[in-house]
Structure formats: structure tokens, C-alpha cells
mmCIF file with all atom_site columns, C-alpha atoms in Angstrom:
data_model
loop_
_atom_site.group_PDB
_atom_site.id
_atom_site.type_symbol
_atom_site.label_atom_id
_atom_site.label_alt_id
_atom_site.label_comp_id
_atom_site.label_asym_id
_atom_site.label_entity_id
_atom_site.label_seq_id
_atom_site.pdbx_PDB_ins_code
_atom_site.Cartn_x
_atom_site.Cartn_y
_atom_site.Cartn_z
_atom_site.occupancy
_atom_site.B_iso_or_equiv
_atom_site.pdbx_formal_charge
_atom_site.auth_seq_id
_atom_site.auth_comp_id
_atom_site.auth_asym_id
_atom_site.auth_atom_id
_atom_site.pdbx_PDB_model_num
ATOM 1   C CA . MET A 1 1   ? -46.438 -20.591 18.333  1.00 0.00 ? 1   MET A CA 1
ATOM 2   C CA . ASN A 1 2   ? -43.216 -19.744 16.766  1.00 0.00 ? 2   ASN A CA 1
ATOM 3   C CA . ALA A 1 3   ? -41.135 -17.219 18.392  1.00 0.00 ? 3   ALA A CA 1
ATOM 4   C CA . THR A 1 4   ? -40.173 -14.165 16.237  1.00 0.00 ? 4   THR A CA 1
ATOM 5   C CA . THR A 1 5   ? -36.759 -12.689 16.170  1.00 0.00 ? 5   THR A CA 1
ATOM 6   C CA . VAL A 1 6   ? -37.090 -8.782  16.280  1.00 0.00 ? 6   VAL A CA 1
ATOM 7   C CA . LYS A 1 7   ? -33.668 -7.584  14.790  1.00 0.00 ? 7   LYS A CA 1
ATOM 8   C CA . LEU A 1 8   ? -33.041 -3.642  16.058  1.00 0.00 ? 8   LEU A CA 1
ATOM 9   C CA . SER A 1 9   ? -30.953 -1.676  13.395  1.00 0.00 ? 9   SER A CA 1
ATOM 10  C CA . VAL A 1 10  ? -28.123 0.069   14.558  1.00 0.00 ? 10  VAL A CA 1
ATOM 11  C CA . ARG A 1 11  ? -30.419 3.715   15.057  1.00 0.00 ? 11  ARG A CA 1
ATOM 12  C CA . GLN A 1 12  ? -32.470 1.342   17.719  1.00 0.00 ? 12  GLN A CA 1
ATOM 13  C CA . TRP A 1 13  ? -29.488 0.562   19.716  1.00 0.00 ? 13  TRP A CA 1
ATOM 14  C CA . ALA A 1 14  ? -28.346 2.288   23.003  1.00 0.00 ? 14  ALA A CA 1
ATOM 15  C CA . SER A 1 15  ? -26.851 5.548   22.186  1.00 0.00 ? 15  SER A CA 1
ATOM 16  C CA . GLU A 1 16  ? -23.318 5.277   23.660  1.00 0.00 ? 16  GLU A CA 1
ATOM 17  C CA . ASP A 1 17  ? -23.163 1.741   21.653  1.00 0.00 ? 17  ASP A CA 1
ATOM 18  C CA . ARG A 1 18  ? -24.003 2.975   18.146  1.00 0.00 ? 18  ARG A CA 1
ATOM 19  C CA . PRO A 1 19  ? -20.396 3.488   16.071  1.00 0.00 ? 19  PRO A CA 1
ATOM 20  C CA . SER A 1 20  ? -21.142 7.129   15.233  1.00 0.00 ? 20  SER A CA 1
ATOM 21  C CA . ASN A 1 21  ? -22.116 8.375   18.574  1.00 0.00 ? 21  ASN A CA 1
ATOM 22  C CA . LYS A 1 22  ? -18.905 6.167   19.871  1.00 0.00 ? 22  LYS A CA 1
ATOM 23  C CA . LEU A 1 23  ? -16.365 7.711   17.578  1.00 0.00 ? 23  LEU A CA 1
ATOM 24  C CA . GLN A 1 24  ? -17.919 11.512  18.770  1.00 0.00 ? 24  GLN A CA 1
ATOM 25  C CA . THR A 1 25  ? -17.166 10.649  22.303  1.00 0.00 ? 25  THR A CA 1
ATOM 26  C CA . LEU A 1 26  ? -14.643 8.320   22.548  1.00 0.00 ? 26  LEU A CA 1
ATOM 27  C CA . GLY A 1 27  ? -12.376 8.991   19.448  1.00 0.00 ? 27  GLY A CA 1
ATOM 28  C CA . ALA A 1 28  ? -12.251 7.192   15.966  1.00 0.00 ? 28  ALA A CA 1
ATOM 29  C CA . GLU A 1 29  ? -9.519  5.203   17.529  1.00 0.00 ? 29  GLU A CA 1
ATOM 30  C CA . ALA A 1 30  ? -12.028 3.418   20.268  1.00 0.00 ? 30  ALA A CA 1
ATOM 31  C CA . LEU A 1 31  ? -13.823 1.688   17.380  1.00 0.00 ? 31  LEU A CA 1
ATOM 32  C CA . THR A 1 32  ? -13.285 -2.015  16.038  1.00 0.00 ? 32  THR A CA 1
ATOM 33  C CA . ASP A 1 33  ? -12.416 -2.150  12.354  1.00 0.00 ? 33  ASP A CA 1
ATOM 34  C CA . SER A 1 34  ? -16.124 -3.298  11.954  1.00 0.00 ? 34  SER A CA 1
ATOM 35  C CA . GLU A 1 35  ? -17.207 -0.289  13.432  1.00 0.00 ? 35  GLU A CA 1
ATOM 36  C CA . LEU A 1 36  ? -15.685 1.783   11.328  1.00 0.00 ? 36  LEU A CA 1
ATOM 37  C CA . LEU A 1 37  ? -16.791 0.003   8.395   1.00 0.00 ? 37  LEU A CA 1
ATOM 38  C CA . ALA A 1 38  ? -20.564 0.260   9.429   1.00 0.00 ? 38  ALA A CA 1
ATOM 39  C CA . ILE A 1 39  ? -20.490 3.941   9.556   1.00 0.00 ? 39  ILE A CA 1
ATOM 40  C CA . LEU A 1 40  ? -19.586 3.939   5.882   1.00 0.00 ? 40  LEU A CA 1
ATOM 41  C CA . VAL A 1 41  ? -22.269 1.313   5.482   1.00 0.00 ? 41  VAL A CA 1
ATOM 42  C CA . GLY A 1 42  ? -25.092 3.192   7.013   1.00 0.00 ? 42  GLY A CA 1
ATOM 43  C CA . SER A 1 43  ? -28.289 2.297   7.756   1.00 0.00 ? 43  SER A CA 1
ATOM 44  C CA . GLY A 1 44  ? -27.822 -1.579  6.862   1.00 0.00 ? 44  GLY A CA 1
ATOM 45  C CA . THR A 1 45  ? -30.492 -3.906  5.482   1.00 0.00 ? 45  THR A CA 1
ATOM 46  C CA . GLN A 1 46  ? -33.626 -5.507  7.092   1.00 0.00 ? 46  GLN A CA 1
ATOM 47  C CA . GLN A 1 47  ? -31.574 -8.812  7.594   1.00 0.00 ? 47  GLN A CA 1
ATOM 48  C CA . ARG A 1 48  ? -28.763 -7.494  8.828   1.00 0.00 ? 48  ARG A CA 1
ATOM 49  C CA . ASN A 1 49  ? -27.592 -4.024  10.533  1.00 0.00 ? 49  ASN A CA 1
ATOM 50  C CA . ALA A 1 50  ? -24.381 -2.009  9.531   1.00 0.00 ? 50  ALA A CA 1
ATOM 51  C CA . VAL A 1 51  ? -22.282 -3.415  11.827  1.00 0.00 ? 51  VAL A CA 1
ATOM 52  C CA . GLU A 1 52  ? -22.962 -6.834  11.113  1.00 0.00 ? 52  GLU A CA 1
ATOM 53  C CA . ILE A 1 53  ? -22.319 -6.026  7.652   1.00 0.00 ? 53  ILE A CA 1
ATOM 54  C CA . GLY A 1 54  ? -19.136 -4.686  8.573   1.00 0.00 ? 54  GLY A CA 1
ATOM 55  C CA . GLN A 1 55  ? -18.173 -8.037  10.016  1.00 0.00 ? 55  GLN A CA 1
ATOM 56  C CA . ASP A 1 56  ? -19.021 -9.446  7.282   1.00 0.00 ? 56  ASP A CA 1
ATOM 57  C CA . ILE A 1 57  ? -16.605 -7.442  4.865   1.00 0.00 ? 57  ILE A CA 1
ATOM 58  C CA . MET A 1 58  ? -14.288 -7.986  7.279   1.00 0.00 ? 58  MET A CA 1
ATOM 59  C CA . SER A 1 59  ? -14.458 -11.865 7.501   1.00 0.00 ? 59  SER A CA 1
ATOM 60  C CA . ARG A 1 60  ? -14.093 -12.017 3.512   1.00 0.00 ? 60  ARG A CA 1
ATOM 61  C CA . PHE A 1 61  ? -11.114 -10.510 3.708   1.00 0.00 ? 61  PHE A CA 1
ATOM 62  C CA . ASP A 1 62  ? -9.463  -12.428 6.944   1.00 0.00 ? 62  ASP A CA 1
ATOM 63  C CA . HIS A 1 63  ? -10.205 -9.621  9.242   1.00 0.00 ? 63  HIS A CA 1
ATOM 64  C CA . SER A 1 64  ? -6.699  -7.989  7.429   1.00 0.00 ? 64  SER A CA 1
ATOM 65  C CA . LEU A 1 65  ? -7.218  -4.148  6.435   1.00 0.00 ? 65  LEU A CA 1
ATOM 66  C CA . SER A 1 66  ? -4.490  -4.907  3.976   1.00 0.00 ? 66  SER A CA 1
ATOM 67  C CA . ARG A 1 67  ? -6.397  -7.325  2.091   1.00 0.00 ? 67  ARG A CA 1
ATOM 68  C CA . LEU A 1 68  ? -8.888  -5.327  1.898   1.00 0.00 ? 68  LEU A CA 1
ATOM 69  C CA . ALA A 1 69  ? -7.038  -2.322  0.427   1.00 0.00 ? 69  ALA A CA 1
ATOM 70  C CA . LYS A 1 70  ? -6.027  -4.796  -2.138  1.00 0.00 ? 70  LYS A CA 1
ATOM 71  C CA . ALA A 1 71  ? -9.623  -5.876  -3.189  1.00 0.00 ? 71  ALA A CA 1
ATOM 72  C CA . ASP A 1 72  ? -11.162 -4.928  -6.423  1.00 0.00 ? 72  ASP A CA 1
ATOM 73  C CA . PHE A 1 73  ? -14.418 -2.835  -6.357  1.00 0.00 ? 73  PHE A CA 1
ATOM 74  C CA . ARG A 1 74  ? -16.532 -5.674  -7.532  1.00 0.00 ? 74  ARG A CA 1
ATOM 75  C CA . ALA A 1 75  ? -15.462 -7.884  -4.808  1.00 0.00 ? 75  ALA A CA 1
ATOM 76  C CA . ILE A 1 76  ? -16.432 -5.632  -2.242  1.00 0.00 ? 76  ILE A CA 1
ATOM 77  C CA . LYS A 1 77  ? -19.688 -4.754  -4.175  1.00 0.00 ? 77  LYS A CA 1
ATOM 78  C CA . ASP A 1 78  ? -20.779 -8.395  -4.216  1.00 0.00 ? 78  ASP A CA 1
ATOM 79  C CA . ILE A 1 79  ? -20.774 -8.414  -0.199  1.00 0.00 ? 79  ILE A CA 1
ATOM 80  C CA . GLU A 1 80  ? -24.429 -9.030  0.672   1.00 0.00 ? 80  GLU A CA 1
ATOM 81  C CA . GLY A 1 81  ? -25.758 -5.574  2.054   1.00 0.00 ? 81  GLY A CA 1
ATOM 82  C CA . VAL A 1 82  ? -23.058 -3.726  0.486   1.00 0.00 ? 82  VAL A CA 1
ATOM 83  C CA . GLY A 1 83  ? -23.797 -2.652  -2.913  1.00 0.00 ? 83  GLY A CA 1
ATOM 84  C CA . THR A 1 84  ? -22.370 -0.276  -5.496  1.00 0.00 ? 84  THR A CA 1
ATOM 85  C CA . TYR A 1 85  ? -22.401 2.929   -3.451  1.00 0.00 ? 85  TYR A CA 1
ATOM 86  C CA . THR A 1 86  ? -20.999 1.709   -0.313  1.00 0.00 ? 86  THR A CA 1
ATOM 87  C CA . ALA A 1 87  ? -18.361 0.128   -1.834  1.00 0.00 ? 87  ALA A CA 1
ATOM 88  C CA . CYS A 1 88  ? -17.599 3.408   -3.635  1.00 0.00 ? 88  CYS A CA 1
ATOM 89  C CA . LYS A 1 89  ? -17.307 4.910   0.238   1.00 0.00 ? 89  LYS A CA 1
ATOM 90  C CA . ILE A 1 90  ? -15.089 2.163   1.030   1.00 0.00 ? 90  ILE A CA 1
ATOM 91  C CA . ILE A 1 91  ? -12.431 2.293   -2.112  1.00 0.00 ? 91  ILE A CA 1
ATOM 92  C CA . ALA A 1 92  ? -12.661 6.468   -1.205  1.00 0.00 ? 92  ALA A CA 1
ATOM 93  C CA . ALA A 1 93  ? -11.764 6.011   2.076   1.00 0.00 ? 93  ALA A CA 1
ATOM 94  C CA . ILE A 1 94  ? -9.156  3.522   2.078   1.00 0.00 ? 94  ILE A CA 1
ATOM 95  C CA . GLU A 1 95  ? -7.857  5.858   -1.326  1.00 0.00 ? 95  GLU A CA 1
ATOM 96  C CA . LEU A 1 96  ? -7.756  8.845   1.272   1.00 0.00 ? 96  LEU A CA 1
ATOM 97  C CA . GLY A 1 97  ? -5.730  6.749   3.968   1.00 0.00 ? 97  GLY A CA 1
ATOM 98  C CA . LYS A 1 98  ? -2.959  6.389   1.046   1.00 0.00 ? 98  LYS A CA 1
ATOM 99  C CA . ARG A 1 99  ? -2.814  9.754   0.124   1.00 0.00 ? 99  ARG A CA 1
ATOM 100 C CA . ARG A 1 100 ? -2.648  10.720  3.773   1.00 0.00 ? 100 ARG A CA 1
ATOM 101 C CA . GLN A 1 101 ? 0.408   8.569   3.588   1.00 0.00 ? 101 GLN A CA 1
ATOM 102 C CA . MET A 1 102 ? 2.189   9.688   0.253   1.00 0.00 ? 102 MET A CA 1
ATOM 103 C CA . GLU A 1 103 ? 1.807   13.309  1.761   1.00 0.00 ? 103 GLU A CA 1
ATOM 104 C CA . LYS A 1 104 ? 3.629   12.809  4.902   1.00 0.00 ? 104 LYS A CA 1
ATOM 105 C CA . ALA A 1 105 ? 5.961   10.872  2.906   1.00 0.00 ? 105 ALA A CA 1
ATOM 106 C CA . LEU A 1 106 ? 6.524   13.903  0.954   1.00 0.00 ? 106 LEU A CA 1
ATOM 107 C CA . MET A 1 107 ? 7.362   15.859  3.796   1.00 0.00 ? 107 MET A CA 1
ATOM 108 C CA . ALA A 1 108 ? 10.626  13.967  4.470   1.00 0.00 ? 108 ALA A CA 1
ATOM 109 C CA . PRO A 1 109 ? 13.542  15.964  4.492   1.00 0.00 ? 109 PRO A CA 1
ATOM 110 C CA . ASP A 1 110 ? 15.648  13.133  2.498   1.00 0.00 ? 110 ASP A CA 1
ATOM 111 C CA . LEU A 1 111 ? 15.664  9.461   1.242   1.00 0.00 ? 111 LEU A CA 1
ATOM 112 C CA . CYS A 1 112 ? 19.142  8.634   2.508   1.00 0.00 ? 112 CYS A CA 1
ATOM 113 C CA . THR A 1 113 ? 17.741  5.656   4.284   1.00 0.00 ? 113 THR A CA 1
ATOM 114 C CA . ALA A 1 114 ? 15.882  2.509   3.461   1.00 0.00 ? 114 ALA A CA 1
ATOM 115 C CA . THR A 1 115 ? 13.180  3.848   6.063   1.00 0.00 ? 115 THR A CA 1
ATOM 116 C CA . ALA A 1 116 ? 12.359  6.839   4.078   1.00 0.00 ? 116 ALA A CA 1
ATOM 117 C CA . ILE A 1 117 ? 12.579  4.874   1.030   1.00 0.00 ? 117 ILE A CA 1
ATOM 118 C CA . TYR A 1 118 ? 9.920   2.557   2.059   1.00 0.00 ? 118 TYR A CA 1
ATOM 119 C CA . ASN A 1 119 ? 7.601   5.201   3.515   1.00 0.00 ? 119 ASN A CA 1
ATOM 120 C CA . TYR A 1 120 ? 7.880   7.019   0.524   1.00 0.00 ? 120 TYR A CA 1
ATOM 121 C CA . MET A 1 121 ? 6.716   4.090   -1.674  1.00 0.00 ? 121 MET A CA 1
ATOM 122 C CA . ALA A 1 122 ? 4.853   2.063   0.378   1.00 0.00 ? 122 ALA A CA 1
ATOM 123 C CA . PRO A 1 123 ? 1.694   3.583   -0.360  1.00 0.00 ? 123 PRO A CA 1
ATOM 124 C CA . ARG A 1 124 ? 2.237   3.731   -4.131  1.00 0.00 ? 124 ARG A CA 1
ATOM 125 C CA . MET A 1 125 ? 3.180   -0.036  -4.353  1.00 0.00 ? 125 MET A CA 1
ATOM 126 C CA . GLN A 1 126 ? 2.232   -2.031  -1.106  1.00 0.00 ? 126 GLN A CA 1
ATOM 127 C CA . ASP A 1 127 ? -1.972  -2.989  -2.349  1.00 0.00 ? 127 ASP A CA 1
ATOM 128 C CA . LEU A 1 128 ? -0.755  -3.463  -6.058  1.00 0.00 ? 128 LEU A CA 1
ATOM 129 C CA . GLN A 1 129 ? -1.575  -6.778  -7.511  1.00 0.00 ? 129 GLN A CA 1
ATOM 130 C CA . VAL A 1 130 ? 1.314   -6.624  -10.230 1.00 0.00 ? 130 VAL A CA 1
ATOM 131 C CA . GLU A 1 131 ? 5.136   -6.051  -9.755  1.00 0.00 ? 131 GLU A CA 1
ATOM 132 C CA . GLU A 1 132 ? 6.295   -2.470  -10.457 1.00 0.00 ? 132 GLU A CA 1
ATOM 133 C CA . ALA A 1 133 ? 9.430   -1.451  -10.693 1.00 0.00 ? 133 ALA A CA 1
ATOM 134 C CA . HIS A 1 134 ? 10.366  2.512   -9.861  1.00 0.00 ? 134 HIS A CA 1
ATOM 135 C CA . VAL A 1 135 ? 13.594  4.486   -10.028 1.00 0.00 ? 135 VAL A CA 1
ATOM 136 C CA . ILE A 1 136 ? 14.006  7.170   -7.446  1.00 0.00 ? 136 ILE A CA 1
ATOM 137 C CA . LEU A 1 137 ? 16.194  9.922   -8.429  1.00 0.00 ? 137 LEU A CA 1
ATOM 138 C CA . MET A 1 138 ? 18.266  12.237  -5.806  1.00 0.00 ? 138 MET A CA 1
ATOM 139 C CA . ASN A 1 139 ? 20.614  14.921  -5.884  1.00 0.00 ? 139 ASN A CA 1
ATOM 140 C CA . GLN A 1 140 ? 24.071  14.673  -3.926  1.00 0.00 ? 140 GLN A CA 1
ATOM 141 C CA . ASN A 1 141 ? 22.038  15.450  -0.297  1.00 0.00 ? 141 ASN A CA 1
ATOM 142 C CA . PHE A 1 142 ? 19.728  12.663  -0.984  1.00 0.00 ? 142 PHE A CA 1
ATOM 143 C CA . LYS A 1 143 ? 16.825  15.007  -1.709  1.00 0.00 ? 143 LYS A CA 1
ATOM 144 C CA . LEU A 1 144 ? 14.144  13.641  -4.053  1.00 0.00 ? 144 LEU A CA 1
ATOM 145 C CA . ILE A 1 145 ? 14.598  14.958  -7.774  1.00 0.00 ? 145 ILE A CA 1
ATOM 146 C CA . LYS A 1 146 ? 12.365  12.602  -9.104  1.00 0.00 ? 146 LYS A CA 1
ATOM 147 C CA . SER A 1 147 ? 10.540  9.231   -9.022  1.00 0.00 ? 147 SER A CA 1
ATOM 148 C CA . LEU A 1 148 ? 9.153   7.325   -11.687 1.00 0.00 ? 148 LEU A CA 1
ATOM 149 C CA . CYS A 1 149 ? 7.762   3.844   -12.538 1.00 0.00 ? 149 CYS A CA 1
ATOM 150 C CA . ILE A 1 150 ? 10.128  2.085   -15.363 1.00 0.00 ? 150 ILE A CA 1
ATOM 151 C CA . SER A 1 151 ? 8.393   -1.089  -15.399 1.00 0.00 ? 151 SER A CA 1
ATOM 152 C CA . ARG A 1 152 ? 5.003   -2.758  -14.708 1.00 0.00 ? 152 ARG A CA 1
ATOM 153 C CA . GLY A 1 153 ? 4.611   -6.852  -15.097 1.00 0.00 ? 153 GLY A CA 1
ATOM 154 C CA . GLY A 1 154 ? 3.461   -9.883  -13.525 1.00 0.00 ? 154 GLY A CA 1
ATOM 155 C CA . ILE A 1 155 ? 2.870   -10.967 -10.348 1.00 0.00 ? 155 ILE A CA 1
ATOM 156 C CA . THR A 1 156 ? 6.172   -12.807 -9.954  1.00 0.00 ? 156 THR A CA 1
ATOM 157 C CA . GLU A 1 157 ? 8.589   -10.505 -11.433 1.00 0.00 ? 157 GLU A CA 1
ATOM 158 C CA . THR A 1 158 ? 8.951   -7.553  -13.931 1.00 0.00 ? 158 THR A CA 1
ATOM 159 C CA . ALA A 1 159 ? 11.171  -6.815  -16.581 1.00 0.00 ? 159 ALA A CA 1
ATOM 160 C CA . VAL A 1 160 ? 13.671  -3.965  -16.110 1.00 0.00 ? 160 VAL A CA 1
ATOM 161 C CA . ASP A 1 161 ? 15.791  -2.411  -19.134 1.00 0.00 ? 161 ASP A CA 1
ATOM 162 C CA . ILE A 1 162 ? 19.171  -0.920  -17.042 1.00 0.00 ? 162 ILE A CA 1
ATOM 163 C CA . ARG A 1 163 ? 19.254  1.609   -20.155 1.00 0.00 ? 163 ARG A CA 1
ATOM 164 C CA . ILE A 1 164 ? 16.166  3.586   -19.098 1.00 0.00 ? 164 ILE A CA 1
ATOM 165 C CA . ILE A 1 165 ? 17.242  3.548   -15.480 1.00 0.00 ? 165 ILE A CA 1
ATOM 166 C CA . MET A 1 166 ? 20.639  5.306   -16.515 1.00 0.00 ? 166 MET A CA 1
ATOM 167 C CA . LYS A 1 167 ? 19.064  7.331   -19.350 1.00 0.00 ? 167 LYS A CA 1
ATOM 168 C CA . GLU A 1 168 ? 16.409  8.812   -16.390 1.00 0.00 ? 168 GLU A CA 1
ATOM 169 C CA . ALA A 1 169 ? 19.378  9.599   -14.492 1.00 0.00 ? 169 ALA A CA 1
ATOM 170 C CA . VAL A 1 170 ? 21.340  11.465  -16.810 1.00 0.00 ? 170 VAL A CA 1
ATOM 171 C CA . LEU A 1 171 ? 18.478  13.529  -17.998 1.00 0.00 ? 171 LEU A CA 1
ATOM 172 C CA . ASN A 1 172 ? 17.512  14.532  -14.325 1.00 0.00 ? 172 ASN A CA 1
ATOM 173 C CA . ASN A 1 173 ? 21.028  15.161  -13.443 1.00 0.00 ? 173 ASN A CA 1
ATOM 174 C CA . ALA A 1 174 ? 20.735  12.861  -10.746 1.00 0.00 ? 174 ALA A CA 1
ATOM 175 C CA . THR A 1 175 ? 23.751  12.076  -8.601  1.00 0.00 ? 175 THR A CA 1
ATOM 176 C CA . ILE A 1 176 ? 22.210  9.329   -6.221  1.00 0.00 ? 176 ILE A CA 1
ATOM 177 C CA . LEU A 1 177 ? 19.314  6.947   -7.132  1.00 0.00 ? 177 LEU A CA 1
ATOM 178 C CA . ALA A 1 178 ? 17.637  4.110   -5.367  1.00 0.00 ? 178 ALA A CA 1
ATOM 179 C CA . PHE A 1 179 ? 15.695  1.298   -6.981  1.00 0.00 ? 179 PHE A CA 1
ATOM 180 C CA . CYS A 1 180 ? 12.501  -0.159  -5.156  1.00 0.00 ? 180 CYS A CA 1
ATOM 181 C CA . HIS A 1 181 ? 9.822   -2.907  -6.575  1.00 0.00 ? 181 HIS A CA 1
ATOM 182 C CA . ASN A 1 182 ? 7.563   -4.473  -4.525  1.00 0.00 ? 182 ASN A CA 1
ATOM 183 C CA . HIS A 1 183 ? 6.252   -8.049  -4.188  1.00 0.00 ? 183 HIS A CA 1
ATOM 184 C CA . PRO A 1 184 ? 2.700   -8.703  -4.316  1.00 0.00 ? 184 PRO A CA 1
ATOM 185 C CA . SER A 1 185 ? 3.021   -11.716 -2.625  1.00 0.00 ? 185 SER A CA 1
ATOM 186 C CA . GLY A 1 186 ? 3.906   -10.086 0.465   1.00 0.00 ? 186 GLY A CA 1
ATOM 187 C CA . ASN A 1 187 ? 7.039   -11.902 1.428   1.00 0.00 ? 187 ASN A CA 1
ATOM 188 C CA . VAL A 1 188 ? 9.960   -9.370  0.828   1.00 0.00 ? 188 VAL A CA 1
ATOM 189 C CA . HIS A 1 189 ? 12.762  -11.901 0.395   1.00 0.00 ? 189 HIS A CA 1
ATOM 190 C CA . PRO A 1 190 ? 14.569  -11.056 -2.915  1.00 0.00 ? 190 PRO A CA 1
ATOM 191 C CA . SER A 1 191 ? 14.388  -13.486 -5.741  1.00 0.00 ? 191 SER A CA 1
ATOM 192 C CA . ARG A 1 192 ? 17.803  -14.784 -7.390  1.00 0.00 ? 192 ARG A CA 1
ATOM 193 C CA . TYR A 1 193 ? 16.392  -12.341 -10.629 1.00 0.00 ? 193 TYR A CA 1
ATOM 194 C CA . ASP A 1 194 ? 16.459  -9.655  -7.498  1.00 0.00 ? 194 ASP A CA 1
ATOM 195 C CA . ASP A 1 195 ? 20.226  -10.135 -7.101  1.00 0.00 ? 195 ASP A CA 1
ATOM 196 C CA . GLU A 1 196 ? 20.918  -10.304 -10.156 1.00 0.00 ? 196 GLU A CA 1
ATOM 197 C CA . LEU A 1 197 ? 19.394  -7.033  -11.179 1.00 0.00 ? 197 LEU A CA 1
ATOM 198 C CA . THR A 1 198 ? 20.874  -5.273  -8.115  1.00 0.00 ? 198 THR A CA 1
ATOM 199 C CA . ARG A 1 199 ? 24.770  -6.114  -9.508  1.00 0.00 ? 199 ARG A CA 1
ATOM 200 C CA . SER A 1 200 ? 23.601  -5.142  -12.608 1.00 0.00 ? 200 SER A CA 1
ATOM 201 C CA . ILE A 1 201 ? 22.257  -1.824  -11.475 1.00 0.00 ? 201 ILE A CA 1
ATOM 202 C CA . LYS A 1 202 ? 25.591  -1.325  -9.353  1.00 0.00 ? 202 LYS A CA 1
ATOM 203 C CA . LYS A 1 203 ? 27.745  -1.705  -12.161 1.00 0.00 ? 203 LYS A CA 1
ATOM 204 C CA . ALA A 1 204 ? 26.030  0.251   -14.574 1.00 0.00 ? 204 ALA A CA 1
ATOM 205 C CA . CYS A 1 205 ? 25.886  3.426   -11.501 1.00 0.00 ? 205 CYS A CA 1
ATOM 206 C CA . GLU A 1 206 ? 29.678  2.965   -10.891 1.00 0.00 ? 206 GLU A CA 1
ATOM 207 C CA . LEU A 1 207 ? 30.454  3.151   -14.715 1.00 0.00 ? 207 LEU A CA 1
ATOM 208 C CA . MET A 1 208 ? 28.198  6.480   -14.929 1.00 0.00 ? 208 MET A CA 1
ATOM 209 C CA . ARG A 1 209 ? 29.705  7.800   -11.486 1.00 0.00 ? 209 ARG A CA 1
ATOM 210 C CA . ILE A 1 210 ? 26.675  7.678   -9.958  1.00 0.00 ? 210 ILE A CA 1
ATOM 211 C CA . HIS A 1 211 ? 25.874  6.638   -6.156  1.00 0.00 ? 211 HIS A CA 1
ATOM 212 C CA . PHE A 1 212 ? 23.654  3.608   -5.865  1.00 0.00 ? 212 PHE A CA 1
ATOM 213 C CA . SER A 1 213 ? 22.256  3.862   -2.670  1.00 0.00 ? 213 SER A CA 1
ATOM 214 C CA . ASP A 1 214 ? 19.605  1.135   -2.298  1.00 0.00 ? 214 ASP A CA 1
ATOM 215 C CA . HIS A 1 215 ? 17.160  -1.570  -3.723  1.00 0.00 ? 215 HIS A CA 1
ATOM 216 C CA . VAL A 1 216 ? 14.249  -1.563  -1.498  1.00 0.00 ? 216 VAL A CA 1
ATOM 217 C CA . ILE A 1 217 ? 11.516  -4.606  -2.311  1.00 0.00 ? 217 ILE A CA 1
ATOM 218 C CA . VAL A 1 218 ? 8.339   -3.507  -0.777  1.00 0.00 ? 218 VAL A CA 1
ATOM 219 C CA . GLY A 1 219 ? 6.027   -5.759  0.871   1.00 0.00 ? 219 GLY A CA 1
ATOM 220 C CA . ASP A 1 220 ? 2.970   -5.695  3.469   1.00 0.00 ? 220 ASP A CA 1
ATOM 221 C CA . CYS A 1 221 ? 3.644   -3.461  6.019   1.00 0.00 ? 221 CYS A CA 1
ATOM 222 C CA . GLN A 1 222 ? 7.683   -4.536  6.140   1.00 0.00 ? 222 GLN A CA 1
ATOM 223 C CA . TYR A 1 223 ? 10.490  -4.235  3.430   1.00 0.00 ? 223 TYR A CA 1
ATOM 224 C CA . TYR A 1 224 ? 13.850  -5.584  2.388   1.00 0.00 ? 224 TYR A CA 1
ATOM 225 C CA . SER A 1 225 ? 17.029  -3.568  2.077   1.00 0.00 ? 225 SER A CA 1
ATOM 226 C CA . TYR A 1 226 ? 19.962  -4.769  0.021   1.00 0.00 ? 226 TYR A CA 1
ATOM 227 C CA . HIS A 1 227 ? 21.953  -1.720  1.897   1.00 0.00 ? 227 HIS A CA 1
ATOM 228 C CA . GLU A 1 228 ? 20.951  -2.980  5.399   1.00 0.00 ? 228 GLU A CA 1
ATOM 229 C CA . GLN A 1 229 ? 21.794  -6.204  4.587   1.00 0.00 ? 229 GLN A CA 1
ATOM 230 C CA . GLY A 1 230 ? 25.474  -5.284  3.509   1.00 0.00 ? 230 GLY A CA 1
ATOM 231 C CA . LYS A 1 231 ? 24.783  -6.497  -0.214  1.00 0.00 ? 231 LYS A CA 1
ATOM 232 C CA . LEU A 1 232 ? 25.532  -3.537  -2.127  1.00 0.00 ? 232 LEU A CA 1
#
């Protein structure tokens, strides 16, 4: 006689092992990434419980939350056991995390360091699939006046018009500016084009008597600062 395997749903687990109960008693930090995803998945399917589906999601993205955050809607939805509604919940949870990062960055007293610039820009740039270039305009106390995207390009580079940077600085009465762009590959090492662009921005700022504080390249949980590297 063939043995029949009975698969228990998460709801049939011992109370202390269920992700939702663990979160309530031990705190969210006690859960694994898969268990947190299981709470978003909900009841699971007849074939696999919610934790197994959470494990499959993490496995699909090499157990990297950064890669999951970069994934598009279809890539998440098409995982077996996920579907449209659960994919929406996962993407919504990721977006809430990003917005919390941005809210925290907005509370920073100034943008006088590369770390402050990175913390401000990373939530906006670290999960982009293409390069974007942003200019950060500040007053003489390094307080933010305005930041704006001035160029959006391909996977490896984006074209930047120095005239647009200077125009925005003058129109917004900025006395200090920083430049920031992302590398979708995650590797923050500057290219030869990045070096040339930095020199061009510096020359234009010197001509306009605007302080060029830094050029920061954003990658996955890391950054490169021309100022910190002594290249400004």
C-alpha cells in the first residue's frame, strides 16, 4: 500500500511555530525573511504552505532582499503559489520600506557628507533598473533646497547636460550642489565617463562660483564618493 503524505498548513502548526504568532510574541526581527513573506502569502496552497512559498520566493531571487526589491511585478506574480494579490502585497511592503527610508532621510539636518547624500538618495535609486542622474541643490548651510532627476538612461550610462545642472542651480539660488547617479549593476567603481563628467561639473561650478560638494555613485547598500576619495 502506498504511503500518503499529509501536508500541514501553517495554521495546523504548533502555535509557537506559526510566523504570525512568533511575530506577536517575539517581534518581527525574530522571523526569517521567508517567514515574513509567509505572512504576506497568507494561507498557501494545497501543495505548499505559506512558509514554503516564502522560501521559494527568496530562492528565486538568490536569497537577496535587494534582488527581490528590484524584481518587477510579473516576476513575483508568476512564482507558483503567489499570484496577483500576493504579489501586490509584497511590492507594497517593499515600497513602504523605501518610503520609510526616504522619510528618515528627509529628517537629516543637512547634506554635508557623502553618507548623508547616500542616505537621502539610496531609497530613490538603489533598486532602479537603469541609470538616473540627480542634482542636489543646497544653500550655504548644506540645507536641501531641491533635488531633481536631470537624466535617465540605459543600463550602463546616462547622458548629462551640464547646462541643465547650472540652470537649475541658478534658478533655485543654490550656492552648493552635489551630483548623484546610480549603477544598476551594484558596482560603485566609477567609469572613465564618470570621471570626465565630474571634472566638467567642477569646472562649470567654479565658473559660476557654486561649491561642488560631491559626486556620489549609489550601488547596492554601498556608495562611492569623489570627495571622500580625494578626487574633487
